[in-house]
CSV table of C-alpha atoms in Angstrom, one decimal:
chain,number,residue,atom,x,y,z
A,1435,MET,CA,22.9,-33.6,-4.8
A,1436,ASP,CA,23.2,-37.2,-6.0
A,1437,LYS,CA,19.5,-37.6,-6.7
A,1438,ALA,CA,19.5,-41.3,-7.6
A,1439,LEU,CA,21.4,-42.2,-4.4
A,1440,PHE,CA,19.0,-40.0,-2.3
A,1441,GLU,CA,16.0,-41.7,-3.9
A,1442,PHE,CA,17.5,-45.2,-3.3
A,1443,CYS,CA,18.1,-44.5,0.4
A,1444,LEU,CA,14.5,-43.2,0.7
A,1445,ARG,CA,13.2,-46.4,-0.9
A,1446,MET,CA,15.2,-48.6,1.5
A,1447,GLY,CA,14.4,-46.5,4.5
A,1448,ASP,CA,10.7,-46.0,3.7
A,1449,ASN,CA,10.2,-49.7,3.3
A,1450,THR,CA,11.6,-50.4,6.7
A,1451,LEU,CA,9.8,-47.4,8.2
A,1452,ILE,CA,6.3,-48.3,7.0
A,1453,LEU,CA,6.7,-52.0,7.7
A,1454,GLY,CA,8.2,-51.3,11.1
A,1455,HIS,CA,5.3,-49.1,12.0
A,1456,ARG,CA,2.8,-51.7,10.7
A,1457,VAL,CA,4.4,-54.5,12.7
A,1458,SER,CA,4.5,-52.3,15.8
A,1459,GLU,CA,0.7,-52.0,15.6
A,1460,TRP,CA,0.6,-55.6,17.0
A,1461,CYS,CA,2.3,-54.6,20.2
A,1462,GLY,CA,0.1,-55.8,23.0
A,1463,HIS,CA,-2.3,-57.7,20.6
A,1464,ALA,CA,-0.4,-60.8,19.5
A,1465,PRO,CA,-1.9,-64.3,20.1
A,1466,VAL,CA,0.8,-65.2,22.7
A,1467,VAL,CA,3.3,-63.2,24.6
A,1468,GLU,CA,6.3,-64.8,22.8
A,1469,GLU,CA,4.9,-63.7,19.5
A,1470,ASP,CA,4.2,-60.2,20.8
A,1471,ILE,CA,7.8,-59.9,21.8
A,1472,ALA,CA,9.0,-61.3,18.5
A,1473,LEU,CA,6.8,-58.8,16.5
A,1474,ALA,CA,7.9,-55.9,18.7
A,1475,ASN,CA,11.6,-56.8,18.3
A,1476,THR,CA,11.3,-57.2,14.5
A,1477,ALA,CA,9.6,-53.7,14.4
A,1478,LEU,CA,12.4,-52.3,16.5
A,1479,ASP,CA,15.1,-53.7,14.1
A,1480,LEU,CA,13.2,-52.3,11.1
A,1481,ILE,CA,12.9,-48.8,12.7
A,1482,GLY,CA,16.6,-49.0,13.6
A,1483,GLN,CA,17.5,-49.7,10.0
A,1484,THR,CA,15.2,-46.8,9.0
A,1485,GLN,CA,17.4,-44.5,11.1
A,1486,LEU,CA,20.4,-45.6,9.2
A,1487,TRP,CA,18.9,-45.4,5.7
A,1488,LEU,CA,17.1,-42.1,6.2
A,1489,GLY,CA,20.1,-40.7,8.1
A,1490,LEU,CA,22.2,-41.4,5.0
A,1491,ALA,CA,19.5,-40.0,2.7
A,1492,GLY,CA,19.6,-36.7,4.7
A,1493,GLU,CA,23.4,-36.6,4.6
A,1494,ILE,CA,23.3,-37.1,0.8
A,1495,GLU,CA,20.6,-34.4,0.4
A,1496,GLY,CA,22.7,-32.0,2.4
A,1497,LYS,CA,19.8,-29.7,3.4
A,1498,GLY,CA,19.9,-30.4,7.1
A,1499,ARG,CA,17.1,-32.9,7.2
A,1500,ASP,CA,17.8,-35.8,9.5
A,1501,ALA,CA,16.1,-39.2,9.8
A,1502,ASP,CA,13.3,-37.8,12.0
A,1503,ALA,CA,12.6,-34.9,9.6
A,1504,LEU,CA,12.4,-37.3,6.7
A,1505,ALA,CA,10.2,-39.8,8.5
A,1506,PHE,CA,7.8,-37.3,10.1
A,1507,ARG,CA,7.5,-34.4,7.7
A,1508,ARG,CA,6.9,-36.0,4.3
A,1509,ASP,CA,3.5,-36.6,3.0
A,1510,ALA,CA,2.2,-39.7,1.2
A,1511,TRP,CA,3.3,-38.7,-2.3
A,1512,GLU,CA,6.9,-38.1,-1.1
A,1513,MET,CA,7.1,-41.6,0.4
A,1514,ARG,CA,9.0,-44.3,-1.6
A,1515,SER,CA,7.8,-47.5,0.2
A,1516,VAL,CA,6.5,-50.4,-1.9
A,1517,LEU,CA,2.7,-51.1,-1.7
A,1518,LEU,CA,3.4,-54.5,0.0
A,1519,VAL,CA,4.5,-52.9,3.3
A,1520,GLU,CA,1.5,-50.6,3.4
A,1521,GLN,CA,-1.0,-53.5,3.3
A,1522,PRO,CA,-3.0,-53.9,6.5
A,1523,ASN,CA,-2.0,-56.5,9.1
A,1524,GLY,CA,-5.1,-58.6,8.7
A,1525,ASP,CA,-4.9,-61.7,10.9
A,1526,PHE,CA,-1.6,-63.0,12.4
A,1527,GLY,CA,-1.1,-65.3,9.4
A,1528,GLN,CA,-1.4,-62.4,6.9
A,1529,THR,CA,1.1,-60.3,8.9
A,1530,LEU,CA,3.6,-63.1,8.9
A,1531,MET,CA,3.1,-63.8,5.2
A,1532,ARG,CA,3.7,-60.2,4.4
A,1533,GLN,CA,6.8,-60.3,6.6
A,1534,TYR,CA,8.1,-63.4,4.8
A,1535,LEU,CA,7.5,-62.0,1.3
A,1536,PHE,CA,9.4,-58.9,2.4
A,1537,ASP,CA,12.2,-60.6,4.4
A,1538,GLN,CA,13.0,-62.9,1.6
A,1539,TRP,CA,13.5,-59.9,-0.8
A,1540,GLN,CA,15.3,-57.8,1.8
A,1541,ALA,CA,17.8,-60.7,2.6
A,1542,LEU,CA,18.7,-60.9,-1.1
A,1543,MET,CA,18.9,-57.2,-1.6
A,1544,LEU,CA,21.1,-56.6,1.4
A,1545,ALA,CA,23.4,-59.5,0.4
A,1546,ALA,CA,24.0,-57.7,-2.9
A,1547,LEU,CA,24.4,-54.3,-1.3
A,1548,GLU,CA,27.2,-55.6,0.9
A,1549,GLU,CA,29.3,-55.3,-2.3
A,1550,SER,CA,28.1,-51.8,-3.1
A,1551,ALA,CA,30.6,-49.4,-4.5
A,1552,GLU,CA,29.2,-46.8,-2.1
A,1553,PRO,CA,30.8,-47.7,1.3
A,1554,ARG,CA,28.1,-46.1,3.4
A,1555,ILE,CA,25.5,-48.3,1.8
A,1556,ALA,CA,27.7,-51.4,2.2
A,1557,ALA,CA,28.1,-50.7,5.9
A,1558,ILE,CA,24.4,-50.4,6.5
A,1559,ALA,CA,23.8,-53.6,4.5
A,1560,ARG,CA,26.4,-55.6,6.5
A,1561,LYS,CA,24.8,-54.4,9.7
A,1562,ALA,CA,21.1,-55.0,8.7
A,1563,ARG,CA,21.7,-58.3,7.0
A,1564,LYS,CA,22.5,-60.1,10.3
A,1565,GLU,CA,19.2,-58.8,11.7
A,1566,VAL,CA,17.2,-59.7,8.6
A,1567,ALA,CA,18.6,-63.3,8.6
A,1568,TYR,CA,17.0,-63.7,11.9
A,1569,HIS,CA,13.7,-62.2,10.8
A,1570,LEU,CA,13.7,-64.5,7.8
A,1571,GLU,CA,14.3,-67.6,9.8
A,1572,ARG,CA,11.2,-66.7,11.9
A,1573,SER,CA,8.8,-65.6,9.2
A,1574,ARG,CA,9.7,-68.5,7.0
A,1575,GLY,CA,9.3,-70.9,9.9
A,1576,THR,CA,5.9,-69.5,10.7
A,1577,VAL,CA,4.7,-69.6,7.1
A,1578,VAL,CA,5.7,-73.2,6.9
A,1579,GLY,CA,4.2,-74.1,10.4
A,1580,LEU,CA,0.9,-72.4,9.7
A,1581,GLY,CA,0.7,-73.4,6.0
A,1582,ASP,CA,1.3,-77.0,6.8
A,1583,GLY,CA,-0.8,-76.8,10.0
A,1584,THR,CA,-4.5,-77.2,10.6
A,1585,GLU,CA,-7.2,-76.9,8.0
A,1586,GLU,CA,-8.0,-73.5,9.4
A,1587,SER,CA,-4.5,-72.2,9.5
A,1588,HIS,CA,-3.7,-73.6,6.0
A,1589,ALA,CA,-6.8,-71.9,4.5
A,1590,ARG,CA,-5.9,-68.6,6.1
A,1591,MET,CA,-2.2,-68.7,4.9
A,1592,GLN,CA,-3.4,-69.6,1.4
A,1593,ALA,CA,-5.8,-66.6,1.5
A,1594,ALA,CA,-3.0,-64.4,2.7
A,1595,LEU,CA,-0.6,-65.5,-0.1
A,1596,ASP,CA,-3.3,-65.0,-2.7
A,1597,ARG,CA,-4.1,-61.5,-1.3
A,1598,LEU,CA,-0.4,-60.3,-1.0
A,1599,TYR,CA,1.3,-62.0,-4.0
A,1600,PRO,CA,0.0,-59.3,-6.5
A,1601,TYR,CA,2.2,-56.8,-4.5
A,1602,VAL,CA,5.4,-58.8,-4.8
A,1603,GLY,CA,6.3,-57.8,-8.4
A,1604,GLU,CA,6.8,-54.2,-7.5
A,1605,LEU,CA,9.9,-55.2,-5.5
A,1606,PHE,CA,11.6,-56.3,-8.7
A,1607,SER,CA,10.5,-53.6,-11.2
A,1608,ASP,CA,13.4,-51.5,-12.6
A,1609,ASP,CA,13.3,-47.8,-13.5
A,1610,ALA,CA,15.8,-45.1,-14.5
A,1611,ILE,CA,17.1,-44.7,-10.9
A,1612,ASP,CA,17.8,-48.4,-10.6
A,1613,SER,CA,19.6,-48.5,-14.0
A,1614,ALA,CA,21.8,-45.5,-13.0
A,1615,LEU,CA,22.8,-47.1,-9.7
A,1616,ALA,CA,23.4,-50.5,-11.2
A,1617,GLU,CA,25.7,-48.9,-13.8
A,1618,ARG,CA,27.7,-47.3,-11.0
A,1619,GLY,CA,27.9,-50.6,-9.0
A,1620,ILE,CA,26.0,-49.1,-6.1
A,1621,ALA,CA,22.9,-51.3,-6.1
A,1622,PRO,CA,21.7,-54.3,-8.1
A,1623,LEU,CA,19.0,-54.1,-10.7
A,1624,PRO,CA,15.9,-55.2,-8.7
A,1625,SER,CA,14.9,-57.6,-11.6
A,1626,SER,CA,18.3,-59.4,-11.1
A,1627,LEU,CA,17.1,-60.6,-7.7
A,1628,ARG,CA,13.9,-62.2,-9.0
A,1629,PRO,CA,15.3,-65.7,-10.0
A,1630,ASP,CA,16.7,-66.3,-6.5
A,1631,TYR,CA,13.6,-65.0,-4.9
A,1632,ASP,CA,11.4,-67.2,-7.0
A,1633,ALA,CA,13.5,-70.2,-6.2
A,1634,ALA,CA,13.3,-69.5,-2.4
A,1635,LEU,CA,9.5,-68.9,-2.6
A,1636,ALA,CA,8.9,-72.1,-4.5
A,1637,GLU,CA,10.8,-74.1,-1.9
A,1638,THR,CA,9.1,-72.4,1.1
A,1639,MET,CA,5.6,-72.7,-0.3
A,1640,ALA,CA,6.1,-76.3,-1.2
A,1641,GLU,CA,7.2,-77.0,2.3
A,1642,ALA,CA,4.2,-75.0,3.6
A,1643,THR,CA,1.9,-76.9,1.3
A,1644,LEU,CA,0.7,-73.6,-0.2
A,1645,SER,CA,0.2,-72.9,-3.9
A,1646,LEU,CA,1.9,-69.8,-5.4
A,1647,PRO,CA,-0.6,-67.9,-7.7
A,1648,GLU,CA,0.3,-68.4,-11.3
A,1649,ASN,CA,-0.6,-64.9,-12.3
A,1650,ARG,CA,2.4,-62.6,-11.9
A,1651,TRP,CA,0.6,-59.3,-12.6
A,1652,SER,CA,1.6,-56.7,-10.1
A,1653,HIS,CA,0.3,-53.5,-8.6
A,1654,SER,CA,2.9,-50.7,-8.6
A,1655,GLY,CA,3.2,-47.0,-7.8
A,1656,GLY,CA,4.7,-47.1,-4.3
A,1657,ARG,CA,8.4,-47.0,-4.8
A,1658,ASP,CA,8.2,-44.1,-7.2
A,1659,GLY,CA,5.5,-42.4,-5.1
A,1660,SER,CA,3.1,-42.0,-8.0
A,1661,ARG,CA,0.2,-44.1,-6.7
A,1662,HIS,CA,0.3,-45.2,-3.1
A,1663,SER,CA,-2.6,-47.2,-1.7
A,1664,GLU,CA,-5.2,-45.5,0.5
A,1665,HIS,CA,-3.6,-47.2,3.5
A,1666,LEU,CA,-0.5,-45.1,3.5
A,1667,GLY,CA,-2.3,-41.9,4.4
A,1668,HIS,CA,-3.8,-43.5,7.5
A,1669,ILE,CA,-0.5,-44.9,8.6
A,1670,LEU,CA,1.1,-41.4,8.2
A,1671,ALA,CA,-1.7,-39.7,10.1
A,1672,GLU,CA,-1.1,-41.9,13.1
A,1673,MET,CA,2.7,-41.9,12.8
A,1674,GLN,CA,3.2,-38.2,12.2
A,1675,TRP,CA,0.5,-36.4,14.1
A,1676,LEU,CA,2.6,-35.5,17.1
A,1677,GLN,CA,5.5,-34.1,15.1
A,1678,ARG,CA,3.0,-32.2,12.9
A,1679,ALA,CA,1.0,-30.8,15.8
A,1680,TYR,CA,4.1,-30.0,17.9
A,1681,PRO,CA,7.0,-29.5,15.5
A,1682,ASP,CA,10.4,-30.2,17.1
A,1683,ALA,CA,8.8,-31.6,20.3
A,1684,THR,CA,11.4,-33.4,22.4
A,1685,TRP,CA,11.1,-35.5,25.5
B,1455,MET,CA,44.9,-28.1,34.9
B,1456,VAL,CA,45.0,-31.8,35.5
B,1457,SER,CA,46.9,-33.8,33.0
B,1458,ALA,CA,44.7,-35.8,30.6
B,1459,PRO,CA,44.5,-39.5,31.4
B,1460,ASP,CA,46.2,-41.7,28.8
B,1461,THR,CA,44.1,-44.0,26.6
B,1462,GLU,CA,44.9,-47.0,28.8
B,1463,THR,CA,43.3,-45.2,31.8
B,1464,VAL,CA,40.3,-44.4,29.6
B,1465,TRP,CA,39.9,-48.0,28.8
B,1466,HIS,CA,39.9,-48.8,32.5
B,1467,ILE,CA,37.3,-46.2,33.2
B,1468,LEU,CA,35.1,-47.6,30.4
B,1469,ALA,CA,35.6,-51.1,31.7
B,1470,LYS,CA,33.6,-50.0,34.8
B,1471,VAL,CA,30.6,-48.6,32.9
B,1472,PRO,CA,27.8,-51.2,33.0
B,1473,ASP,CA,25.6,-52.0,30.0
B,1474,PRO,CA,22.3,-50.3,30.8
B,1475,GLU,CA,20.2,-53.4,30.0
B,1476,ILE,CA,22.6,-56.1,31.3
B,1477,PRO,CA,24.4,-54.4,34.1
B,1478,ALA,CA,26.3,-57.5,35.0
B,1479,ILE,CA,28.7,-56.8,32.2
B,1480,SER,CA,30.6,-53.6,31.1
B,1481,LEU,CA,30.6,-51.9,27.8
B,1482,VAL,CA,34.1,-53.1,27.2
B,1483,ASP,CA,33.1,-56.7,28.1
B,1484,LEU,CA,30.3,-56.3,25.5
B,1485,GLY,CA,32.9,-55.4,22.9
B,1486,ILE,CA,31.1,-52.3,21.6
B,1487,ILE,CA,33.9,-49.8,22.3
B,1488,ARG,CA,36.0,-50.0,19.1
B,1489,ASP,CA,38.6,-47.3,19.7
B,1490,VAL,CA,39.7,-44.6,22.1
B,1491,ALA,CA,42.0,-41.8,20.9
B,1492,TRP,CA,43.0,-38.3,21.7
B,1493,ALA,CA,42.7,-35.6,19.0
B,1494,GLY,CA,44.4,-32.7,20.7
B,1495,ASP,CA,42.3,-31.8,23.7
B,1496,ARG,CA,39.4,-33.9,22.5
B,1497,LEU,CA,38.9,-37.5,23.4
B,1498,GLU,CA,37.3,-39.6,20.6
B,1499,VAL,CA,35.4,-42.7,21.6
B,1500,THR,CA,34.3,-45.0,18.8
B,1501,VAL,CA,31.2,-47.1,19.6
B,1502,THR,CA,29.5,-49.7,17.4
B,1503,PRO,CA,25.8,-50.5,18.0
B,1504,THR,CA,24.7,-54.0,18.9
B,1505,TYR,CA,21.4,-53.9,17.0
B,1506,SER,CA,20.5,-51.0,14.7
B,1507,GLY,CA,17.3,-50.4,16.7
B,1508,CYS,CA,18.6,-51.0,20.2
B,1509,PRO,CA,17.0,-48.4,22.4
B,1510,ALA,CA,19.9,-48.6,24.8
B,1511,THR,CA,22.3,-46.9,22.3
B,1512,ARG,CA,21.5,-43.4,23.5
B,1513,PHE,CA,21.8,-44.4,27.2
B,1514,ILE,CA,25.1,-46.0,26.4
B,1515,ASN,CA,26.5,-42.8,24.9
B,1516,THR,CA,25.2,-40.8,27.9
B,1517,ALA,CA,26.8,-43.3,30.3
B,1518,ILE,CA,30.1,-43.1,28.5
B,1519,GLU,CA,30.1,-39.3,28.6
B,1520,GLU,CA,29.1,-39.2,32.3
B,1521,ALA,CA,31.9,-41.6,33.3
B,1522,LEU,CA,34.5,-39.7,31.3
B,1523,ARG,CA,33.4,-36.3,32.6
B,1524,ALA,CA,33.6,-37.7,36.2
B,1525,ALA,CA,37.2,-38.5,35.4
B,1526,GLY,CA,37.8,-34.8,34.5
B,1527,ILE,CA,37.7,-35.2,30.7
B,1528,GLU,CA,35.8,-32.3,29.2
B,1529,GLN,CA,35.9,-32.6,25.5
B,1530,ILE,CA,34.4,-35.8,24.3
B,1531,GLU,CA,33.3,-36.9,20.9
B,1532,ILE,CA,31.3,-40.2,20.6
B,1533,ARG,CA,31.5,-41.6,17.1
B,1534,THR,CA,29.3,-44.4,15.8
B,1535,GLN,CA,31.0,-46.9,13.5
B,1536,LEU,CA,28.8,-49.4,11.7
B,1537,THR,CA,31.4,-51.5,9.9
B,1538,PRO,CA,32.7,-54.1,10.6
B,1539,PRO,CA,29.3,-54.8,12.2
B,1540,TRP,CA,29.3,-55.9,15.9
B,1541,THR,CA,29.4,-59.6,16.5
B,1542,THR,CA,28.9,-61.6,19.7
B,1543,ASP,CA,32.5,-62.9,19.1
B,1544,TRP,CA,33.6,-59.6,20.5
B,1545,ILE,CA,32.2,-60.3,23.9
B,1546,SER,CA,35.2,-60.9,26.2
B,1547,GLU,CA,35.9,-64.2,28.0
B,1548,ALA,CA,35.3,-62.3,31.3
B,1549,GLY,CA,32.0,-61.0,29.8
B,1550,ARG,CA,30.8,-64.5,28.9
B,1551,ARG,CA,31.5,-65.8,32.4
B,1552,LYS,CA,29.7,-62.8,34.0
B,1553,LEU,CA,26.7,-63.3,31.7
B,1554,GLU,CA,26.4,-66.9,32.7
B,1555,ALA,CA,26.8,-66.1,36.4
B,1556,TYR,CA,24.0,-63.5,36.0
B,1557,GLY,CA,21.7,-66.2,34.5
B,1558,ILE,CA,22.1,-65.4,30.8
B,1559,ALA,CA,23.5,-68.2,28.6
B,1560,PRO,CA,26.4,-66.7,26.6
B,1561,PRO,CA,26.2,-66.9,22.7
B,1562,THR,CA,27.3,-70.1,21.1
B,1563,PRO,CA,27.8,-70.6,17.4
B,1564,GLY,CA,25.2,-73.0,16.2
B,1565,ALA,CA,21.6,-73.6,17.1
B,1566,GLY,CA,21.4,-72.3,20.7
B,1567,PRO,CA,22.9,-72.2,24.2
B,1568,GLU,CA,25.4,-74.8,25.4
B,1569,ARG,CA,23.9,-75.4,28.8
B,1570,CYS,CA,21.4,-74.1,31.3
B,1571,PRO,CA,23.0,-71.2,33.2
B,1572,ARG,CA,21.3,-72.4,36.4
B,1573,CYS,CA,21.8,-76.1,36.6
B,1574,GLY,CA,24.1,-76.9,33.7
B,1575,SER,CA,21.8,-79.3,32.0
B,1576,THR,CA,22.0,-79.7,28.2
B,1577,ARG,CA,18.4,-80.7,27.8
B,1578,LEU,CA,17.1,-77.4,26.5
B,1579,ALA,CA,14.1,-76.1,24.5
B,1580,ARG,CA,13.6,-72.8,22.7
B,1581,VAL,CA,10.6,-70.8,23.8
B,1582,SER,CA,11.0,-67.9,21.4
B,1583,GLN,CA,13.7,-66.6,19.0
B,1584,PHE,CA,13.2,-63.2,20.6
B,1585,GLY,CA,13.4,-62.0,24.2
B,1586,SER,CA,13.2,-59.0,26.5
B,1587,THR,CA,15.9,-57.1,24.6
B,1588,PRO,CA,16.9,-57.2,20.9
B,1589,CYS,CA,20.0,-59.2,21.8
B,1590,LYS,CA,18.3,-62.0,23.6
B,1591,ALA,CA,16.1,-65.1,23.0
B,1592,GLN,CA,13.9,-67.1,25.4
B,1593,TRP,CA,14.9,-70.7,26.3
B,1594,ARG,CA,13.8,-73.2,28.9
B,1595,CYS,CA,15.7,-75.9,30.7
B,1596,GLU,CA,13.9,-79.3,30.6
B,1597,ASP,CA,15.6,-80.5,33.8
B,1598,CYS,CA,15.3,-77.6,36.3
B,1599,LEU,CA,12.3,-76.3,34.2
B,1600,GLU,CA,13.4,-72.7,34.6
B,1601,PRO,CA,13.1,-70.3,31.7
B,1602,PHE,CA,16.3,-68.3,30.9
B,1603,ASP,CA,17.6,-65.7,28.6
B,1604,TYR,CA,20.0,-66.7,25.8
B,1605,PHE,CA,22.3,-64.1,24.3
B,1606,LYS,CA,21.7,-64.5,20.6
B,1607,CYS,CA,24.7,-65.3,18.5
B,1608,ILE,CA,25.2,-62.9,15.6
């Protein structure tokens, strides 16, 4: 089995799986119906992308596990999602700040993956990139609108940025898997995406009248599964209970 | 044994299968049927998804199978092809006209719909970037004041 490729697909798929699940928690609770629909649609796209990434991971592994088996039958330490996507929804502003910080990274990552030497990865990237461009337009617009909004919305967005920024660095940390894939032309080194990300963030936050924290220290341990936050177990308990209680249940 | 219909006949059959979420247009109008080919006794239909998470994808595959079985084709393989990714440019001219007649503004490159599908006004406002299905957004006409769906351009 191509271990590095398998791990990479898990990392991509687990990010979209956990964020998709998190965002879906808003269904029926958003401040207005249009936002409810927007959140549900974003979650749906992310879960759709999960099916592609985890489907490919299962194919690479070659042990008969499909996307559902990988999503519903792995425990916290086997998950490869970054800590950022596990963070609780908080208020609406915090949810959209998390979304923006993720969308901006995902847009850059997918753009680079469109040129991947592995055609199955390039195909998923080309498909997902169109959806993510749409997510980014909305999350960026909302961050700007609420940041440069009322005194109350501004304060909440600044608090959300301060709370979530220490999870951003993990998206750009390189390890042996990344180096191996970069050498083969399959995926970019995460750190190589940072300059464009920083430039985009600086522009967005200036427009939103928000200040980016100066401290760039980052939490880590999600994308290698070594130290997930306590939130992941709760997400998995809710997401997986049915498949765990009734294995292979179907409609 | 009945002789197998040729691929042109298969295209005609599929041109009558409605999209499950927008029944005004067919799967062929929508541009998601990429190829139809015989491999011996087996008919291979290649389909591309509109959005990766579109819940209609499974219903679409079932609808294709049902229509083809009704035409006497027994061995059917539905293949999913991701690349090149589906684009709203592949919606046929007929499909665009049917969408508008149904009350859904067809996709337009640029910022949004060309005109209100009801009264034709160009004074329009966006209500939400998203809508009742992954492929649509919510708009409103500032003249007739009716809200309407816009087929997102991707």
